[in-house]
JSON list of C-alpha atoms in Angstrom, two decimals:
[
{"chain": "A", "resi": 1, "resn": "MET", "atom": "CA", "xyz": [158.28, 110.05, 67.70]},
{"chain": "A", "resi": 2, "resn": "THR", "atom": "CA", "xyz": [161.59, 108.86, 69.13]},
{"chain": "A", "resi": 3, "resn": "GLY", "atom": "CA", "xyz": [163.77, 111.05, 66.91]},
{"chain": "A", "resi": 4, "resn": "THR", "atom": "CA", "xyz": [166.33, 110.81, 64.15]},
{"chain": "A", "resi": 5, "resn": "PHE", "atom": "CA", "xyz": [169.94, 111.08, 65.26]},
{"chain": "A", "resi": 6, "resn": "GLY", "atom": "CA", "xyz": [171.83, 113.94, 63.68]},
{"chain": "A", "resi": 7, "resn": "PHE", "atom": "CA", "xyz": [172.99, 117.45, 64.48]},
{"chain": "A", "resi": 8, "resn": "SER", "atom": "CA", "xyz": [170.31, 120.12, 64.98]},
{"chain": "A", "resi": 9, "resn": "TYR", "atom": "CA", "xyz": [171.23, 123.66, 64.03]},
{"chain": "A", "resi": 10, "resn": "VAL", "atom": "CA", "xyz": [167.84, 124.78, 65.37]},
{"chain": "A", "resi": 11, "resn": "GLY", "atom": "CA", "xyz": [168.77, 123.23, 68.72]},
{"chain": "A", "resi": 12, "resn": "LEU", "atom": "CA", "xyz": [172.09, 125.08, 68.66]},
{"chain": "A", "resi": 13, "resn": "ILE", "atom": "CA", "xyz": [170.29, 128.39, 68.05]},
{"chain": "A", "resi": 14, "resn": "PHE", "atom": "CA", "xyz": [167.93, 127.68, 70.95]},
{"chain": "A", "resi": 15, "resn": "LEU", "atom": "CA", "xyz": [170.84, 126.85, 73.24]},
{"chain": "A", "resi": 16, "resn": "ALA", "atom": "CA", "xyz": [172.65, 130.05, 72.26]},
{"chain": "A", "resi": 17, "resn": "CYS", "atom": "CA", "xyz": [169.50, 132.01, 73.18]},
{"chain": "A", "resi": 18, "resn": "LEU", "atom": "CA", "xyz": [169.55, 130.30, 76.58]},
{"chain": "A", "resi": 19, "resn": "PHE", "atom": "CA", "xyz": [173.26, 130.25, 77.37]},
{"chain": "A", "resi": 20, "resn": "ILE", "atom": "CA", "xyz": [174.40, 133.72, 76.27]},
{"chain": "A", "resi": 21, "resn": "PRO", "atom": "CA", "xyz": [172.12, 135.69, 78.62]},
{"chain": "A", "resi": 22, "resn": "ASN", "atom": "CA", "xyz": [172.87, 133.28, 81.47]},
{"chain": "A", "resi": 23, "resn": "ILE", "atom": "CA", "xyz": [176.62, 133.71, 80.98]},
{"chain": "A", "resi": 24, "resn": "LEU", "atom": "CA", "xyz": [176.15, 137.50, 81.00]},
{"chain": "A", "resi": 25, "resn": "TYR", "atom": "CA", "xyz": [174.00, 137.17, 84.13]},
{"chain": "A", "resi": 26, "resn": "ALA", "atom": "CA", "xyz": [176.82, 135.32, 85.89]},
{"chain": "A", "resi": 27, "resn": "ARG", "atom": "CA", "xyz": [179.04, 138.31, 85.16]},
{"chain": "A", "resi": 28, "resn": "VAL", "atom": "CA", "xyz": [176.37, 140.85, 86.25]},
{"chain": "A", "resi": 29, "resn": "PRO", "atom": "CA", "xyz": [174.36, 139.28, 89.10]},
{"chain": "A", "resi": 30, "resn": "PRO", "atom": "CA", "xyz": [171.65, 141.20, 90.95]},
{"chain": "A", "resi": 31, "resn": "THR", "atom": "CA", "xyz": [172.95, 143.85, 93.30]},
{"chain": "A", "resi": 32, "resn": "ASP", "atom": "CA", "xyz": [170.39, 142.79, 95.90]},
{"chain": "A", "resi": 33, "resn": "ALA", "atom": "CA", "xyz": [170.67, 139.00, 95.72]},
{"chain": "A", "resi": 34, "resn": "VAL", "atom": "CA", "xyz": [168.15, 137.28, 97.97]},
{"chain": "A", "resi": 35, "resn": "LYS", "atom": "CA", "xyz": [169.43, 134.17, 99.75]},
{"chain": "A", "resi": 36, "resn": "PHE", "atom": "CA", "xyz": [167.11, 131.19, 100.20]},
{"chain": "A", "resi": 37, "resn": "GLU", "atom": "CA", "xyz": [167.35, 127.42, 100.55]},
{"chain": "A", "resi": 38, "resn": "GLU", "atom": "CA", "xyz": [166.54, 125.66, 97.27]},
{"chain": "A", "resi": 39, "resn": "ASN", "atom": "CA", "xyz": [164.48, 122.48, 97.47]},
{"chain": "A", "resi": 40, "resn": "LYS", "atom": "CA", "xyz": [166.87, 119.59, 96.73]},
{"chain": "A", "resi": 41, "resn": "VAL", "atom": "CA", "xyz": [164.32, 117.61, 94.70]},
{"chain": "A", "resi": 42, "resn": "LEU", "atom": "CA", "xyz": [163.50, 120.65, 92.55]},
{"chain": "A", "resi": 43, "resn": "LEU", "atom": "CA", "xyz": [167.20, 121.36, 92.11]},
{"chain": "A", "resi": 44, "resn": "ALA", "atom": "CA", "xyz": [167.82, 117.77, 90.98]},
{"chain": "A", "resi": 45, "resn": "CYS", "atom": "CA", "xyz": [164.94, 118.04, 88.50]},
{"chain": "A", "resi": 46, "resn": "GLU", "atom": "CA", "xyz": [166.24, 121.35, 87.21]},
{"chain": "A", "resi": 47, "resn": "ARG", "atom": "CA", "xyz": [169.79, 120.06, 86.67]},
{"chain": "A", "resi": 48, "resn": "ALA", "atom": "CA", "xyz": [168.63, 116.80, 85.08]},
{"chain": "A", "resi": 49, "resn": "GLY", "atom": "CA", "xyz": [166.19, 118.68, 82.84]},
{"chain": "A", "resi": 50, "resn": "GLN", "atom": "CA", "xyz": [168.87, 121.15, 81.78]},
{"chain": "A", "resi": 51, "resn": "ALA", "atom": "CA", "xyz": [171.28, 118.37, 80.84]},
{"chain": "A", "resi": 52, "resn": "LEU", "atom": "CA", "xyz": [168.63, 116.31, 79.06]},
{"chain": "A", "resi": 53, "resn": "CYS", "atom": "CA", "xyz": [167.27, 119.29, 77.11]},
{"chain": "A", "resi": 54, "resn": "THR", "atom": "CA", "xyz": [170.76, 120.40, 76.11]},
{"chain": "A", "resi": 55, "resn": "VAL", "atom": "CA", "xyz": [171.72, 117.02, 74.74]},
{"chain": "A", "resi": 56, "resn": "THR", "atom": "CA", "xyz": [168.34, 116.28, 73.17]},
{"chain": "A", "resi": 57, "resn": "VAL", "atom": "CA", "xyz": [168.04, 119.51, 71.15]},
{"chain": "A", "resi": 58, "resn": "LEU", "atom": "CA", "xyz": [171.50, 118.92, 69.68]},
{"chain": "A", "resi": 59, "resn": "ILE", "atom": "CA", "xyz": [171.42, 115.23, 68.77]},
{"chain": "A", "resi": 60, "resn": "PHE", "atom": "CA", "xyz": [168.10, 114.97, 66.90]},
{"chain": "A", "resi": 61, "resn": "SER", "atom": "CA", "xyz": [167.93, 116.44, 63.41]},
{"chain": "A", "resi": 62, "resn": "ASP", "atom": "CA", "xyz": [164.11, 116.40, 63.57]},
{"chain": "A", "resi": 63, "resn": "PHE", "atom": "CA", "xyz": [164.25, 119.98, 64.93]},
{"chain": "A", "resi": 64, "resn": "ASN", "atom": "CA", "xyz": [165.80, 121.27, 61.71]},
{"chain": "A", "resi": 65, "resn": "VAL", "atom": "CA", "xyz": [163.53, 122.71, 59.01]},
{"chain": "A", "resi": 66, "resn": "HIS", "atom": "CA", "xyz": [163.10, 120.03, 56.35]},
{"chain": "A", "resi": 67, "resn": "SER", "atom": "CA", "xyz": [160.09, 121.31, 54.43]},
{"chain": "A", "resi": 68, "resn": "VAL", "atom": "CA", "xyz": [157.37, 123.93, 54.53]},
{"chain": "A", "resi": 69, "resn": "ASP", "atom": "CA", "xyz": [154.33, 122.48, 56.22]},
{"chain": "A", "resi": 70, "resn": "PRO", "atom": "CA", "xyz": [151.81, 123.42, 58.91]},
{"chain": "A", "resi": 71, "resn": "ARG", "atom": "CA", "xyz": [154.06, 121.95, 61.64]},
{"chain": "A", "resi": 72, "resn": "LEU", "atom": "CA", "xyz": [156.29, 125.01, 61.21]},
{"chain": "A", "resi": 73, "resn": "LEU", "atom": "CA", "xyz": [153.69, 126.89, 63.28]},
{"chain": "A", "resi": 74, "resn": "TRP", "atom": "CA", "xyz": [154.96, 124.96, 66.33]},
{"chain": "A", "resi": 75, "resn": "LEU", "atom": "CA", "xyz": [158.51, 126.03, 65.55]},
{"chain": "A", "resi": 76, "resn": "GLY", "atom": "CA", "xyz": [157.33, 129.60, 64.99]},
{"chain": "A", "resi": 77, "resn": "GLY", "atom": "CA", "xyz": [155.61, 129.54, 68.37]},
{"chain": "A", "resi": 78, "resn": "ALA", "atom": "CA", "xyz": [158.78, 128.26, 70.02]},
{"chain": "A", "resi": 79, "resn": "LEU", "atom": "CA", "xyz": [160.81, 131.02, 68.34]},
{"chain": "A", "resi": 80, "resn": "VAL", "atom": "CA", "xyz": [158.35, 133.69, 69.51]},
{"chain": "A", "resi": 81, "resn": "LEU", "atom": "CA", "xyz": [158.64, 132.40, 73.08]},
{"chain": "A", "resi": 82, "resn": "MET", "atom": "CA", "xyz": [162.43, 132.52, 72.85]},
{"chain": "A", "resi": 83, "resn": "LEU", "atom": "CA", "xyz": [162.26, 136.08, 71.53]},
{"chain": "A", "resi": 84, "resn": "LEU", "atom": "CA", "xyz": [160.07, 137.05, 74.50]},
{"chain": "A", "resi": 85, "resn": "TYR", "atom": "CA", "xyz": [162.58, 135.31, 76.77]},
{"chain": "A", "resi": 86, "resn": "LEU", "atom": "CA", "xyz": [165.39, 137.44, 75.33]},
{"chain": "A", "resi": 87, "resn": "ILE", "atom": "CA", "xyz": [163.28, 140.58, 75.77]},
{"chain": "A", "resi": 88, "resn": "CYS", "atom": "CA", "xyz": [162.85, 139.70, 79.45]},
{"chain": "A", "resi": 89, "resn": "TRP", "atom": "CA", "xyz": [166.62, 139.34, 79.78]},
{"chain": "A", "resi": 90, "resn": "GLY", "atom": "CA", "xyz": [167.01, 142.71, 78.08]},
{"chain": "A", "resi": 91, "resn": "ARG", "atom": "CA", "xyz": [164.70, 144.20, 80.69]},
{"chain": "A", "resi": 92, "resn": "TYR", "atom": "CA", "xyz": [167.03, 142.91, 83.41]},
{"chain": "A", "resi": 93, "resn": "PHE", "atom": "CA", "xyz": [170.26, 144.05, 81.73]},
{"chain": "A", "resi": 94, "resn": "ALA", "atom": "CA", "xyz": [168.85, 147.48, 80.82]},
{"chain": "A", "resi": 95, "resn": "GLY", "atom": "CA", "xyz": [167.59, 148.00, 84.37]},
{"chain": "A", "resi": 96, "resn": "LYS", "atom": "CA", "xyz": [169.29, 148.36, 87.72]},
{"chain": "A", "resi": 97, "resn": "HIS", "atom": "CA", "xyz": [170.31, 144.68, 87.92]},
{"chain": "A", "resi": 98, "resn": "VAL", "atom": "CA", "xyz": [167.94, 143.95, 90.79]},
{"chain": "A", "resi": 99, "resn": "THR", "atom": "CA", "xyz": [166.23, 140.67, 91.59]},
{"chain": "A", "resi": 100, "resn": "ARG", "atom": "CA", "xyz": [162.77, 142.12, 90.97]},
{"chain": "A", "resi": 101, "resn": "ASP", "atom": "CA", "xyz": [163.64, 142.84, 87.32]},
{"chain": "A", "resi": 102, "resn": "PHE", "atom": "CA", "xyz": [164.83, 139.28, 87.01]},
{"chain": "A", "resi": 103, "resn": "LEU", "atom": "CA", "xyz": [161.67, 137.69, 88.41]},
{"chain": "A", "resi": 104, "resn": "ARG", "atom": "CA", "xyz": [158.74, 140.05, 87.84]},
{"chain": "A", "resi": 105, "resn": "PRO", "atom": "CA", "xyz": [155.89, 139.17, 85.47]},
{"chain": "A", "resi": 106, "resn": "PHE", "atom": "CA", "xyz": [156.03, 140.11, 81.78]},
{"chain": "A", "resi": 107, "resn": "LEU", "atom": "CA", "xyz": [152.84, 140.79, 79.80]},
{"chain": "A", "resi": 108, "resn": "GLY", "atom": "CA", "xyz": [150.89, 139.19, 82.64]},
{"chain": "A", "resi": 109, "resn": "LEU", "atom": "CA", "xyz": [153.02, 136.02, 82.56]},
{"chain": "A", "resi": 110, "resn": "PRO", "atom": "CA", "xyz": [154.42, 135.13, 85.99]},
{"chain": "A", "resi": 111, "resn": "LEU", "atom": "CA", "xyz": [158.07, 134.07, 86.25]},
{"chain": "A", "resi": 112, "resn": "PRO", "atom": "CA", "xyz": [158.75, 134.60, 82.54]},
{"chain": "A", "resi": 113, "resn": "LEU", "atom": "CA", "xyz": [162.46, 133.71, 82.64]},
{"chain": "A", "resi": 114, "resn": "ALA", "atom": "CA", "xyz": [161.45, 130.27, 83.91]},
{"chain": "A", "resi": 115, "resn": "VAL", "atom": "CA", "xyz": [158.19, 129.68, 82.04]},
{"chain": "A", "resi": 116, "resn": "LEU", "atom": "CA", "xyz": [159.15, 130.93, 78.56]},
{"chain": "A", "resi": 117, "resn": "PRO", "atom": "CA", "xyz": [162.15, 128.65, 77.87]},
{"chain": "A", "resi": 118, "resn": "VAL", "atom": "CA", "xyz": [160.32, 125.60, 79.23]},
{"chain": "A", "resi": 119, "resn": "ALA", "atom": "CA", "xyz": [157.28, 126.35, 77.07]},
{"chain": "A", "resi": 120, "resn": "ALA", "atom": "CA", "xyz": [159.57, 126.92, 74.06]},
{"chain": "A", "resi": 121, "resn": "ALA", "atom": "CA", "xyz": [161.22, 123.53, 74.64]},
{"chain": "A", "resi": 122, "resn": "LEU", "atom": "CA", "xyz": [157.83, 121.85, 74.79]},
{"chain": "A", "resi": 123, "resn": "LEU", "atom": "CA", "xyz": [156.71, 123.50, 71.54]},
{"chain": "A", "resi": 124, "resn": "LEU", "atom": "CA", "xyz": [160.00, 122.49, 69.94]},
{"chain": "A", "resi": 125, "resn": "ALA", "atom": "CA", "xyz": [159.36, 118.90, 71.07]},
{"chain": "A", "resi": 126, "resn": "VAL", "atom": "CA", "xyz": [155.93, 118.97, 69.40]},
{"chain": "A", "resi": 127, "resn": "TYR", "atom": "CA", "xyz": [157.40, 120.48, 66.23]},
{"chain": "A", "resi": 128, "resn": "GLY", "atom": "CA", "xyz": [160.18, 117.88, 66.01]},
{"chain": "A", "resi": 129, "resn": "ARG", "atom": "CA", "xyz": [157.94, 115.06, 67.23]},
{"chain": "A", "resi": 130, "resn": "VAL", "atom": "CA", "xyz": [160.64, 114.04, 69.68]},
{"chain": "A", "resi": 131, "resn": "ILE", "atom": "CA", "xyz": [159.12, 112.68, 72.86]},
{"chain": "A", "resi": 132, "resn": "TRP", "atom": "CA", "xyz": [162.49, 112.75, 74.66]},
{"chain": "A", "resi": 133, "resn": "LEU", "atom": "CA", "xyz": [162.59, 116.53, 74.53]},
{"chain": "A", "resi": 134, "resn": "GLY", "atom": "CA", "xyz": [159.01, 116.64, 75.79]},
{"chain": "A", "resi": 135, "resn": "ILE", "atom": "CA", "xyz": [159.94, 114.49, 78.77]},
{"chain": "A", "resi": 136, "resn": "ALA", "atom": "CA", "xyz": [163.11, 116.51, 79.40]},
{"chain": "A", "resi": 137, "resn": "GLY", "atom": "CA", "xyz": [161.10, 119.74, 79.16]},
{"chain": "A", "resi": 138, "resn": "VAL", "atom": "CA", "xyz": [158.60, 118.54, 81.77]},
{"chain": "A", "resi": 139, "resn": "ILE", "atom": "CA", "xyz": [161.43, 117.55, 84.13]},
{"chain": "A", "resi": 140, "resn": "LEU", "atom": "CA", "xyz": [163.10, 120.92, 83.57]},
{"chain": "A", "resi": 141, "resn": "GLY", "atom": "CA", "xyz": [159.81, 122.73, 84.09]},
{"chain": "A", "resi": 142, "resn": "VAL", "atom": "CA", "xyz": [159.13, 121.07, 87.43]},
{"chain": "A", "resi": 143, "resn": "GLY", "atom": "CA", "xyz": [162.57, 122.03, 88.73]},
{"chain": "A", "resi": 144, "resn": "HIS", "atom": "CA", "xyz": [163.21, 125.40, 87.09]},
{"chain": "A", "resi": 145, "resn": "ILE", "atom": "CA", "xyz": [159.75, 126.88, 87.56]},
{"chain": "A", "resi": 146, "resn": "GLY", "atom": "CA", "xyz": [159.55, 125.45, 91.08]},
{"chain": "A", "resi": 147, "resn": "ILE", "atom": "CA", "xyz": [162.87, 126.97, 92.15]},
{"chain": "A", "resi": 148, "resn": "THR", "atom": "CA", "xyz": [162.06, 130.28, 90.50]},
{"chain": "A", "resi": 149, "resn": "ALA", "atom": "CA", "xyz": [158.71, 130.36, 92.33]},
{"chain": "A", "resi": 150, "resn": "GLN", "atom": "CA", "xyz": [160.59, 129.79, 95.60]},
{"chain": "A", "resi": 151, "resn": "HIS", "atom": "CA", "xyz": [162.93, 132.64, 94.71]},
{"chain": "A", "resi": 152, "resn": "TRP", "atom": "CA", "xyz": [159.97, 134.95, 93.95]},
{"chain": "A", "resi": 153, "resn": "ALA", "atom": "CA", "xyz": [158.35, 134.04, 97.29]},
{"chain": "A", "resi": 154, "resn": "ALA", "atom": "CA", "xyz": [161.62, 134.77, 99.14]},
{"chain": "A", "resi": 155, "resn": "LEU", "atom": "CA", "xyz": [161.89, 138.14, 97.39]},
{"chain": "A", "resi": 156, "resn": "LYS", "atom": "CA", "xyz": [158.31, 139.07, 98.32]},
{"chain": "A", "resi": 157, "resn": "LYS", "atom": "CA", "xyz": [159.06, 138.25, 102.00]},
{"chain": "A", "resi": 158, "resn": "VAL", "atom": "CA", "xyz": [162.09, 140.54, 101.94]},
{"chain": "A", "resi": 159, "resn": "GLU", "atom": "CA", "xyz": [160.14, 143.35, 100.28]},
{"chain": "A", "resi": 160, "resn": "ARG", "atom": "CA", "xyz": [157.32, 143.13, 102.84]},
{"chain": "A", "resi": 161, "resn": "PRO", "atom": "CA", "xyz": [158.84, 143.55, 106.30]}
]
């Protein structure tokens, strides 16, 4: 439940799925960026959650595949969510690079680029039975989903004069 220290290649794969699109996004930001004031508490939660998730997925070997058992369904679920996350990024990069493509719902899921990676982290925590990632994922979720919801609300105000 507390985790076994050791390198996690599964964690590294998850981080690559998160970092690569975000690095590309920094190079190709939206052409219509909407400015808004981020809530400081949510921002602190987001940053703390990002740091804690990053460290946690790398330092516990419990996330690696050790045997074939029913728990792999949790890992499979996490991988599916990460694949959907990457598809949402593809939608942004293949489009006009506008904020709407970055934030709009996907398959009925609101704020998919915020919800999907948080949900994937929580499923990964269940799979690895590492409570620290679960806690980090909740902290990240509060901040990241909260800020993204603020961003979506600001975009809707701009679109509706």
